[in-house]
Short mmCIF file of C-alpha atoms in Angstrom, two decimals:
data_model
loop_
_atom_site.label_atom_id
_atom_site.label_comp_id
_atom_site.label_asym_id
_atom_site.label_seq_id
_atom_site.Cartn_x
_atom_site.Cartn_y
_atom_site.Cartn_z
CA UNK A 1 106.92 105.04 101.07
CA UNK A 2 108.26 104.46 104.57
CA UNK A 3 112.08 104.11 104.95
CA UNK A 4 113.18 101.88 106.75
CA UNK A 5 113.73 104.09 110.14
CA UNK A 6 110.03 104.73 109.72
CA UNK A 7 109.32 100.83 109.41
CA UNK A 8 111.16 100.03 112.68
CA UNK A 9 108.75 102.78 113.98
CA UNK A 10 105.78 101.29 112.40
CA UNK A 11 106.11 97.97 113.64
CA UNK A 12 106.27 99.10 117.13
CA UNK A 13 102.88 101.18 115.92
CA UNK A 14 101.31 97.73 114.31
CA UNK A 15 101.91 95.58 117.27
CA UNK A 16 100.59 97.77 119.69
CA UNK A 17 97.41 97.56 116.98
CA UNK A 18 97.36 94.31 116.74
CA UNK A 19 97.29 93.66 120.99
CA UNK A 20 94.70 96.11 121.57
CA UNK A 21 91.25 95.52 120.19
CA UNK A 22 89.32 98.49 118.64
CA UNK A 23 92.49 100.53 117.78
CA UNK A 24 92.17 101.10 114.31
CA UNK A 25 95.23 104.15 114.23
CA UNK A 26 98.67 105.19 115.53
CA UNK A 27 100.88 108.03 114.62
CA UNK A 28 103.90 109.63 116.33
CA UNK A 29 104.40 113.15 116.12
CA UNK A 30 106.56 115.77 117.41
CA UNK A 31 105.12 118.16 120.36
CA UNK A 32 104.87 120.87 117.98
CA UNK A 33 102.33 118.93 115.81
CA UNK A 34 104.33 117.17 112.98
CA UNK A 35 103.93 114.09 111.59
CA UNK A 36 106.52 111.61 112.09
CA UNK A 37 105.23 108.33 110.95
CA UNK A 38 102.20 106.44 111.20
CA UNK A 39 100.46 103.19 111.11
CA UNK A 40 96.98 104.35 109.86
CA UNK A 41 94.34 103.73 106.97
CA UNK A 42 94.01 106.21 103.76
CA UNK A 43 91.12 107.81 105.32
CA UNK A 44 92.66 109.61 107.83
CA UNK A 45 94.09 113.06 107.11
CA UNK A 46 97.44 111.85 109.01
CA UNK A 47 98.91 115.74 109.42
CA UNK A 48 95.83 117.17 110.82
CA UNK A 49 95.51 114.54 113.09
CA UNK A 50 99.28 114.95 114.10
CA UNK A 51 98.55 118.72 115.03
CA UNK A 52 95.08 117.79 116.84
CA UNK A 53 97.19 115.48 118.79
CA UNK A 54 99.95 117.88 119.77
CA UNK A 55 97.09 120.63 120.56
CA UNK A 56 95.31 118.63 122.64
CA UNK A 57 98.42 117.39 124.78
CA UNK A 58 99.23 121.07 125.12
CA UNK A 59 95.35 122.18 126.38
CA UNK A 60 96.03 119.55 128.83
CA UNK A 61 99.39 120.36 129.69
CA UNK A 62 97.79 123.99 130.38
CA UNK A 63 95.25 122.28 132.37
CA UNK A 64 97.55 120.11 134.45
CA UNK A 65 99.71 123.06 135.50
CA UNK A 66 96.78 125.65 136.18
CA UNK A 67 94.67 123.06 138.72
CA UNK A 68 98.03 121.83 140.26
CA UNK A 69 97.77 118.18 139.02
CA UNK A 70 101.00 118.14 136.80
CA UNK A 71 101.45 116.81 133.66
CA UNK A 72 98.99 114.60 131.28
CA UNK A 73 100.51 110.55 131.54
CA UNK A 74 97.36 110.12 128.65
CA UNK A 75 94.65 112.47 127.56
CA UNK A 76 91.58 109.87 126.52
CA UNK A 77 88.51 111.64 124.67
CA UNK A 78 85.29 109.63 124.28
CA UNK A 79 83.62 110.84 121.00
CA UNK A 80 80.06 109.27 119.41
CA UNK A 81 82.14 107.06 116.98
CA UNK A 82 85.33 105.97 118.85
CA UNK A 83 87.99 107.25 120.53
CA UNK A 84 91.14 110.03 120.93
CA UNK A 85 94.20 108.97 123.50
CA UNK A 86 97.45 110.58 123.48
CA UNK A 87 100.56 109.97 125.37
CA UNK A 88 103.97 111.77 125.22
CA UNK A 89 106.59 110.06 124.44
CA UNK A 90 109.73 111.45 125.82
CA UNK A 91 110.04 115.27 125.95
CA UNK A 92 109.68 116.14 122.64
CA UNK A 93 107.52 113.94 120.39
CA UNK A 94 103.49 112.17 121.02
CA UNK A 95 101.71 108.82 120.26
CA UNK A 96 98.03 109.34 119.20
CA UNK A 97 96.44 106.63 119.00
CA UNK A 98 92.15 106.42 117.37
CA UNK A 99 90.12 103.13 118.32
CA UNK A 100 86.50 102.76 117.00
CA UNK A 101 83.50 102.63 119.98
CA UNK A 102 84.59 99.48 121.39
CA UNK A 103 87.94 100.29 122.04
CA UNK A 104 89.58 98.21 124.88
CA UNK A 105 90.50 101.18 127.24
CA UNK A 106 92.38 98.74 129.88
CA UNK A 107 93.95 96.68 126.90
CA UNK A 108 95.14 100.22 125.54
CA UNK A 109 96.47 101.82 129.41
CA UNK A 110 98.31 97.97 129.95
CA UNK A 111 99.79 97.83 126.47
CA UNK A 112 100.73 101.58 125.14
CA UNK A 113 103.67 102.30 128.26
CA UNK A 114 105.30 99.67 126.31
CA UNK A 115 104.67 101.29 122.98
CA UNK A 116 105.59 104.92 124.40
CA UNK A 117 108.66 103.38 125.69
CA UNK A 118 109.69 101.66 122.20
CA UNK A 119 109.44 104.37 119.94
CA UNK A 120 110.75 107.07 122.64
CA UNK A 121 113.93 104.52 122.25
CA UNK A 122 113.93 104.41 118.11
CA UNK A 123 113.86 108.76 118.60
CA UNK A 124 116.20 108.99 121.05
CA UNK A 125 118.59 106.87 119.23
CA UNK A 126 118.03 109.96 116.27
CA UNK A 127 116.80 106.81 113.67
CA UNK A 128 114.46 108.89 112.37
CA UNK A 129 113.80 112.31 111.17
CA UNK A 130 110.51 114.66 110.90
CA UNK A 131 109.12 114.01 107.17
CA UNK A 132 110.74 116.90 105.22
CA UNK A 133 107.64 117.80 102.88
CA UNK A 134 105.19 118.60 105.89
CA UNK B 1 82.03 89.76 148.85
CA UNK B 2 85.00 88.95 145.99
CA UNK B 3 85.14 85.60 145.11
CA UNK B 4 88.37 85.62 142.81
CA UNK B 5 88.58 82.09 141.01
CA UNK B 6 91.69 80.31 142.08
CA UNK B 7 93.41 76.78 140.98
CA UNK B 8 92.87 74.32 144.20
CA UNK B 9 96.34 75.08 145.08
CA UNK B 10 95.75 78.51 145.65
CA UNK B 11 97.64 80.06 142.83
CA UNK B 12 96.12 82.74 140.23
CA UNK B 13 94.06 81.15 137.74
CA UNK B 14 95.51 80.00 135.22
CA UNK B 15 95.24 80.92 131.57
CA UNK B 16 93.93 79.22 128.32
CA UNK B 17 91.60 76.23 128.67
CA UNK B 18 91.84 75.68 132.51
CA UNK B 19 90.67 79.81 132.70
CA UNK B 20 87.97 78.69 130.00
CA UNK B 21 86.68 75.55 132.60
CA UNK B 22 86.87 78.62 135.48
CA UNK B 23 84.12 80.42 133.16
CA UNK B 24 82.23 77.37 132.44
CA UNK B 25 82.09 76.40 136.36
CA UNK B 26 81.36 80.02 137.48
CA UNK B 27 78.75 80.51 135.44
CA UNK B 28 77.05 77.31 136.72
CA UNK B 29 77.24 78.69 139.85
CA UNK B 30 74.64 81.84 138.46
CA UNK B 31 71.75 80.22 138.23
CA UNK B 32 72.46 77.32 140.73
CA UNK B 33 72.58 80.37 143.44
CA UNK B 34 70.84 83.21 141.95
CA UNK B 35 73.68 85.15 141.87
CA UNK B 36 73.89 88.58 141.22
CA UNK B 37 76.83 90.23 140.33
CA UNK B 38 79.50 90.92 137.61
CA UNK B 39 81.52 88.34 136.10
CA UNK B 40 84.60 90.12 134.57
CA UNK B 41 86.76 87.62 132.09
CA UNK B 42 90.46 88.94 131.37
CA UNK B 43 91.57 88.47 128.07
CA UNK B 44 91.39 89.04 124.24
CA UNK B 45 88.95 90.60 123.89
CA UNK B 46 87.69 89.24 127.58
CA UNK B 47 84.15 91.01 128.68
CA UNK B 48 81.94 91.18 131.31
CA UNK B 49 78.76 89.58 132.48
CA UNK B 50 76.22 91.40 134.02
CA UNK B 51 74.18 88.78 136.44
CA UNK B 52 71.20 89.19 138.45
CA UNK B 53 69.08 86.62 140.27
CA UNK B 54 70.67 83.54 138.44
CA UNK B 55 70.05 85.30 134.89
CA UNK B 56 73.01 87.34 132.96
CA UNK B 57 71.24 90.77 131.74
CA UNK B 58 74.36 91.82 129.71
CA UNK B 59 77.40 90.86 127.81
CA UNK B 60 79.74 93.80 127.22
CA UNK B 61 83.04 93.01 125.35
CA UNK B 62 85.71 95.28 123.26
CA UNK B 63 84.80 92.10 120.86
CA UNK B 64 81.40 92.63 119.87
CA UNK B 65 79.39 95.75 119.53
CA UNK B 66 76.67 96.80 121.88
CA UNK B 67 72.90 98.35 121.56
CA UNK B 68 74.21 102.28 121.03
CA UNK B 69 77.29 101.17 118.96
CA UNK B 70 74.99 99.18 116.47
CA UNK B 71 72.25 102.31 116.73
CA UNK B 72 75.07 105.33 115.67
CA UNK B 73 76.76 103.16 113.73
CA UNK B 74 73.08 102.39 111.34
CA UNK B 75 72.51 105.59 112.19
CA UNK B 76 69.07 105.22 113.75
CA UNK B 77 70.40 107.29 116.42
CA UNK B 78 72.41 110.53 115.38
CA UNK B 79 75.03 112.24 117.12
CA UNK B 80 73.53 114.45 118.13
CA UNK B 81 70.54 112.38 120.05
CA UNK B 82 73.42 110.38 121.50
CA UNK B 83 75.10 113.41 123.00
CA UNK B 84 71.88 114.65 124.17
CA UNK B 85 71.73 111.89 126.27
CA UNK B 86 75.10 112.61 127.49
CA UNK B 87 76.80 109.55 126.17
CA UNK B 88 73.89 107.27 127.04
CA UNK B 89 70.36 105.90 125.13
CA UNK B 90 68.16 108.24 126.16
CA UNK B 91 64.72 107.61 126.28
CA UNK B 92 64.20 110.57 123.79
CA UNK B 93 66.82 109.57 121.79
CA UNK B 94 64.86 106.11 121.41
CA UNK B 95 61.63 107.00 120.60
CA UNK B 96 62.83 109.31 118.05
CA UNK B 97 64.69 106.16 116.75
CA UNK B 98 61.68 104.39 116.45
CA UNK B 99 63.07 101.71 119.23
CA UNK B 100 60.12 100.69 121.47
CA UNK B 101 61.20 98.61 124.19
CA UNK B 102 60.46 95.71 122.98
CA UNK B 103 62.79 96.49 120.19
CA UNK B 104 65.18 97.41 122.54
CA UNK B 105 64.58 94.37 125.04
CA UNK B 106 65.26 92.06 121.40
CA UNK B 107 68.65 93.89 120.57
CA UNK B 108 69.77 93.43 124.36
CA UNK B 109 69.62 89.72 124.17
CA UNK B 110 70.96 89.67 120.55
CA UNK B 111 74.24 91.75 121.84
CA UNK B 112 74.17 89.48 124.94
CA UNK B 113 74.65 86.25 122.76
CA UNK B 114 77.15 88.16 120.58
CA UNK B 115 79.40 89.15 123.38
CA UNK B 116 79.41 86.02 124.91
CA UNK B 117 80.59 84.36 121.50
CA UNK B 118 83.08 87.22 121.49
CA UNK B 119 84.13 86.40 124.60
CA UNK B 120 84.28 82.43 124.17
CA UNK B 121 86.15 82.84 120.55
CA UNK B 122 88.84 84.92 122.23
CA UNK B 123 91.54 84.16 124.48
CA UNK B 124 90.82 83.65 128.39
CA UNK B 125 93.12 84.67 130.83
CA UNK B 126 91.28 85.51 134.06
CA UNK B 127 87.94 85.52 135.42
CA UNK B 128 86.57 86.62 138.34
CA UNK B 129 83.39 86.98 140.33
CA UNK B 130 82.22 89.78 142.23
CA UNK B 131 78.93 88.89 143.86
CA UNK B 132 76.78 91.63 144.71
CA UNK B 133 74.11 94.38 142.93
CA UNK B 134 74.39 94.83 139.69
CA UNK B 135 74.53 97.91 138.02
CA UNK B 136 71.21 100.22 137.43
CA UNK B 137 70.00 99.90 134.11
CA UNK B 138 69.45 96.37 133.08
CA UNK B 139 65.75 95.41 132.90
CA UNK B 140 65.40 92.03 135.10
CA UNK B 141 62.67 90.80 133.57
CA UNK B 142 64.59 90.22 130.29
CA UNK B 143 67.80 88.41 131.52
CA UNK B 144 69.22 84.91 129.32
CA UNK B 145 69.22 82.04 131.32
CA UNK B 146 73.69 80.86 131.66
CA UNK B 147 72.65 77.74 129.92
CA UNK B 148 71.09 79.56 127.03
CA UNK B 149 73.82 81.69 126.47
CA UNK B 150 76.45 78.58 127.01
CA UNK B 151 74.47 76.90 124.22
CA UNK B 152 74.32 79.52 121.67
CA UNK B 153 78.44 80.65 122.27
CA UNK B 154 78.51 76.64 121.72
CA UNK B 155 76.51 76.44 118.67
CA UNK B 156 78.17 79.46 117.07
CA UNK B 157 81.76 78.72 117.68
CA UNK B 158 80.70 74.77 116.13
CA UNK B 159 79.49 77.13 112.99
CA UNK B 160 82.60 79.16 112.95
CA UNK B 161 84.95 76.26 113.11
CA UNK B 162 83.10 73.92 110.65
CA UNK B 163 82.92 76.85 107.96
CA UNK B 164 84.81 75.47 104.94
CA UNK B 165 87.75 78.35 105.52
CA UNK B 166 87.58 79.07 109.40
CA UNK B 167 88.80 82.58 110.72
CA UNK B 168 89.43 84.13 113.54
CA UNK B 169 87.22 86.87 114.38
CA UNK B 170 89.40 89.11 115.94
CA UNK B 171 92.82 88.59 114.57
CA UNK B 172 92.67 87.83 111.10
CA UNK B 173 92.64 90.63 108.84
CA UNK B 174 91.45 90.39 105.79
CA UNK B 175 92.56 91.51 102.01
CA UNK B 176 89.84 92.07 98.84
CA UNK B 177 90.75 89.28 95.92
CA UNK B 178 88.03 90.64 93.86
CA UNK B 179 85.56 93.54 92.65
CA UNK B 180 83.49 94.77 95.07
CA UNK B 181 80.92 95.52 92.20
CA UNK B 182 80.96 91.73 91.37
CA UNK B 183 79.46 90.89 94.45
CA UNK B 184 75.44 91.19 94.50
CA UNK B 185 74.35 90.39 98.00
CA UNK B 186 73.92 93.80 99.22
CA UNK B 187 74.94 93.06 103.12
CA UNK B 188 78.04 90.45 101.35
CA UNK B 189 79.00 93.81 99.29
CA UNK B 190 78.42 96.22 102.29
CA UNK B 191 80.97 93.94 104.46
CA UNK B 192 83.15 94.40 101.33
CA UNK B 193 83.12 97.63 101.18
CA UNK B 194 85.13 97.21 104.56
CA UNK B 195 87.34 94.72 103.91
CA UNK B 196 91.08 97.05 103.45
CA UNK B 197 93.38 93.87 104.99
CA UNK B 198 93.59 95.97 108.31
CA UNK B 199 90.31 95.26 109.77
CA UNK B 200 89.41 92.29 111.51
CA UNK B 201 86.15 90.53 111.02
CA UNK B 202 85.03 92.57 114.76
CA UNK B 203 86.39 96.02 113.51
CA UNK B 204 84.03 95.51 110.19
CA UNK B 205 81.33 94.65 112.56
CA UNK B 206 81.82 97.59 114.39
CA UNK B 207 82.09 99.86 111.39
CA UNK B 208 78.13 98.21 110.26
CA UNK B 209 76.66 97.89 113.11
CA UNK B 210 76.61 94.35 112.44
CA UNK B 211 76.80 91.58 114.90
CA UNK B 212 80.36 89.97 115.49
CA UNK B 213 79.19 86.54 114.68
CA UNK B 214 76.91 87.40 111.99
CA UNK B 215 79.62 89.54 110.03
CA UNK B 216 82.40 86.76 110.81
CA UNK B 217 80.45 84.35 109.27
CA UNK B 218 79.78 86.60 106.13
CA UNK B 219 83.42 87.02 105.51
CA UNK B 220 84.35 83.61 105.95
CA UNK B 221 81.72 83.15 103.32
CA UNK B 222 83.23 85.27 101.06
CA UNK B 223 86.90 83.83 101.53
CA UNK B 224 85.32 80.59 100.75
CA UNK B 225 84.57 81.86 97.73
CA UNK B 226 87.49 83.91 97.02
CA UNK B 227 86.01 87.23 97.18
CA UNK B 228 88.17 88.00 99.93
CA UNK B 229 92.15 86.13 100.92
CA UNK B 230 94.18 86.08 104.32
CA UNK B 231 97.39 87.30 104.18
CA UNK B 232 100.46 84.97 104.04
CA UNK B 233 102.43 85.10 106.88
CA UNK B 234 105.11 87.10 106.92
CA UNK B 235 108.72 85.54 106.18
CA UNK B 236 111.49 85.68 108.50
CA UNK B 237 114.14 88.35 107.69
CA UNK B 238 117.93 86.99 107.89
CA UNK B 239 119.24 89.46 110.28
CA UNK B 240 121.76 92.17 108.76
CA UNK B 241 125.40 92.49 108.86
CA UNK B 242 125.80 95.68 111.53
CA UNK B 243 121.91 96.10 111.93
CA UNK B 244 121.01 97.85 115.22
CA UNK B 245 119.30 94.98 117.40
CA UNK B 246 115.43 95.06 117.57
CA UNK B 247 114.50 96.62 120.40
CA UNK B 248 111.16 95.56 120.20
CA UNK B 249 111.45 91.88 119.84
CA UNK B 250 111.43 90.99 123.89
CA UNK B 251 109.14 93.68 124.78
CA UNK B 252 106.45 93.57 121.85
CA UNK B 253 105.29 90.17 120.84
CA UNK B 254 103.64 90.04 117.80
CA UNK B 255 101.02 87.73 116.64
CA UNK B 256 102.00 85.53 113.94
CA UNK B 257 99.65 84.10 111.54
CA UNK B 258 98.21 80.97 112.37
CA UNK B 259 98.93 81.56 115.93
CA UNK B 260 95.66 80.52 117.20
CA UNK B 261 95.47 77.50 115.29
CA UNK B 262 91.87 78.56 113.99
CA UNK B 263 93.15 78.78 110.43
CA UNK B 264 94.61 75.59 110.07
CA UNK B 265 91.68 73.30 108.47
CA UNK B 266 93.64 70.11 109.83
CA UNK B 267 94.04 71.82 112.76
CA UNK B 268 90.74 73.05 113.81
CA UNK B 269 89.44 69.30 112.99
CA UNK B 270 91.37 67.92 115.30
CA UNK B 271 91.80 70.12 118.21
CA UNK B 272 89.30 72.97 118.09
CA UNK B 273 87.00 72.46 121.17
CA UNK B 274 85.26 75.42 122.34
CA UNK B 275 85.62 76.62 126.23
CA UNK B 276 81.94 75.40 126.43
CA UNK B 277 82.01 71.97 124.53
CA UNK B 278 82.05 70.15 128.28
CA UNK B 279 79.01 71.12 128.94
CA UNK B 280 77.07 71.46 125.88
CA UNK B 281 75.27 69.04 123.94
CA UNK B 282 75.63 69.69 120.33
CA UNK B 283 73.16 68.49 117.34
CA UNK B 284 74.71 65.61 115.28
CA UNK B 285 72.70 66.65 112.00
CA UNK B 286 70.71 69.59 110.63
CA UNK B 287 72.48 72.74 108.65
CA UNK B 288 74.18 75.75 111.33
CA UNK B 289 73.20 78.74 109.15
CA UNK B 290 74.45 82.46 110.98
CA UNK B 291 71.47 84.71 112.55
CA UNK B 292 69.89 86.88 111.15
CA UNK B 293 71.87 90.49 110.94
CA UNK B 294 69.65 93.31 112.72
CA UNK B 295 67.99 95.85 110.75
#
């Protein structure tokens, strides 16, 4: 059950859901690939998906610093089914975010600064804590 | 040449039903001056229109799925055909499927009239024409006439809002009030299957490979029969002695239920009148019954 840290965190999660069409799931996550909380379905394996996101920032991280182009604002992967975007949030936590084939990519790029913005503000403020049986 | 639609005075067009007139208007202007071009409408879930010589070839919108989603997503084309064809329907990858092209030419049109109904149902904020060549790929022989498509987005969104418990296609979400198992209609127990009270009637249709008006018209089906409910709307907190201020409320609006007025009977009697009703003429009698879903 989310406490009520985590529901302040879900609602920023839900709304950014709910304005962009074809996102179907959003988790934050710390950089080193655990879960913090998440506004998702029962289908998805939440933790693995917490550690794919914080991998893939990192391979892009990599990337960014070994062609000289800096660091990743949003890595976006285009899969057969849907979509895979994730965005740092702050220095020290991610927002992944999974949208189904029809995924509004210019709803998602106008909409999630806002969302990477309110819940680097709910982490920075220390509301809310790593789950402690990850 | 960028013709960006403006009010007469010369300010940015504006947004809801004066945007929806903007549409209307510019898409007289296709086949009145064989205009080719894209036509791209801002909004949720906005879309664009494809147009060549006076005829739109394509529809694409976030709100209703196209040709390769409904193909992976039935599975007539695998994952691995569709990566063959780096990302795109390859010609292999559709004669394996078993879709000729005049199979192919059919689905086009059907996702044509599905994105302009996703497009019309939604909200409009912007649109804009950008006259020139379209891009490679569409088939010009197989275009829908503007008026074609104006009347079938009309005729649909007349179904949608006459349905005995109207919903909104996009934000409306959902909840099961029943067994799946009691349901025998295998395509009414498919959509079912779906139905979790986060997915909206276009993420369902997304997850079939179902049209968008098709599988919104099932589920308002099954929520006038109670197989499926809307969620209330959520209650207004009283705010907290020493709670930390919501940080979110300025900078993330949220829908509320009923927002869009499509859910409210009385409501949608009175004042729902499709972007297109203007220039439509609509039959007084005869049953609306959906399309038929593709195979």
């Amino acid at each position: 059950m989310a406490s009520d840290d985590d529901s302040e965190l879900i609602a920023v999660m839900r709304a950014l859901r709910e304005q962009v069409v074809g996102v179907t799931d959003v988790a934050v996550a710390t950089r080193d690939g655990l879960l913090i909380a998440a506004d998702s379905g029962e289908e998805v394996d939440l933790d693995r998906l917490a550690a794919l996101a914080a991998a893939t920032l990192g391979l892009a991280s990599g990337g960014g610093a070994a062609v000289d182009r800096g660091v990743p604002g949003q890595v976006t992967l285009e899969y057969s089914s849907g979509y895979l975007a994730v965005r740092p949030v702050g220095s020290t936590a991610l927002m992944v975010v999974l949208g189904d084939r029809g995924m509004d990519l210019a709803g998602f790029r106008a909409h999630a600064q806002a969302a990477v913005e309110g819940l680097g503000t709910l982490l920075a403020a220390e509301k809310v804590h790593a789950h402690t049986d990850i | 040449m960028v013709n960006a639609l403006t009010s007469p005075s010369g300010l940015p067009v504006p947004v809801g039903a004066s945007a929806a007139l903007h549409l209307l208007q510019a898409l007289a202007r296709v086949p009145a001056e064989r205009l080719s071009g894209t036509l791209t409408v801002t909004g949720y879930p906005g879309g664009v229109f494809h147009l060549r010589e006076g005829s739109v070839m394509a529809v694409e919108s976030p709100g209703a799925p196209s040709v390769a989603t409904i193909l992976l997503a039935t599975g007539r084309i695998t994952e691995g055909q569709w990566a063959a064809g780096s990302g795109a329907l390859a010609p292999e990858s559709l004669a394996r499927a078993s879709v000729g092209p005049a199979t192919l030419h059919a689905m086009q049109a059907m996702v044509t009239l599905d994105g302009a109904f996703a497009v019309a149902a939604g909200r409009i904020d912007e649109v804009e024409l950008i006259e020139g060549e379209p891009a490679a790929g569409w088939d010009p022989a197989h275009g829908v006439e503007p008026g074609v498509l104006l009347g079938e987005a009309e005729r649909r969104l007349r179904a949608l809002a006459l349905s005995r418990v109207p919903i909104c296609p996009f934000g409306d979400r959902p909840l099961l009030a029943g067994p799946v198992a009691a349901c025998a209609n295998r395509a009414r127990r498919e959509v079912l299957e779906k139905v979790n009270g986060r997915r909206s009637c276009r993420d369902i249709a997304f997850l079939l490979g179902r049209g968008l008006y098709v599988t919104t018209m099932e589920v308002a089906g099954l929520l006038a029969e109670g197989m499926v409910s809307l969620p209330e709307p959520p209650g207004e907190d009283p705010p907290r002695d020493g709670a930390a201020p919501d940080v979110h409320a300025a900078a993330l609006p949220r829908r509320s239920r009923g927002a869009s007025g499509i859910n409210r009977p009385e409501v949608v009697r009175a004042t729902f009148r499709p972007p297109f009703q203007a220039r439509m003429r609509i039959p007084e009698k005869g049953p609306i019954e959906p399309d038929e879903a593709p195979e």
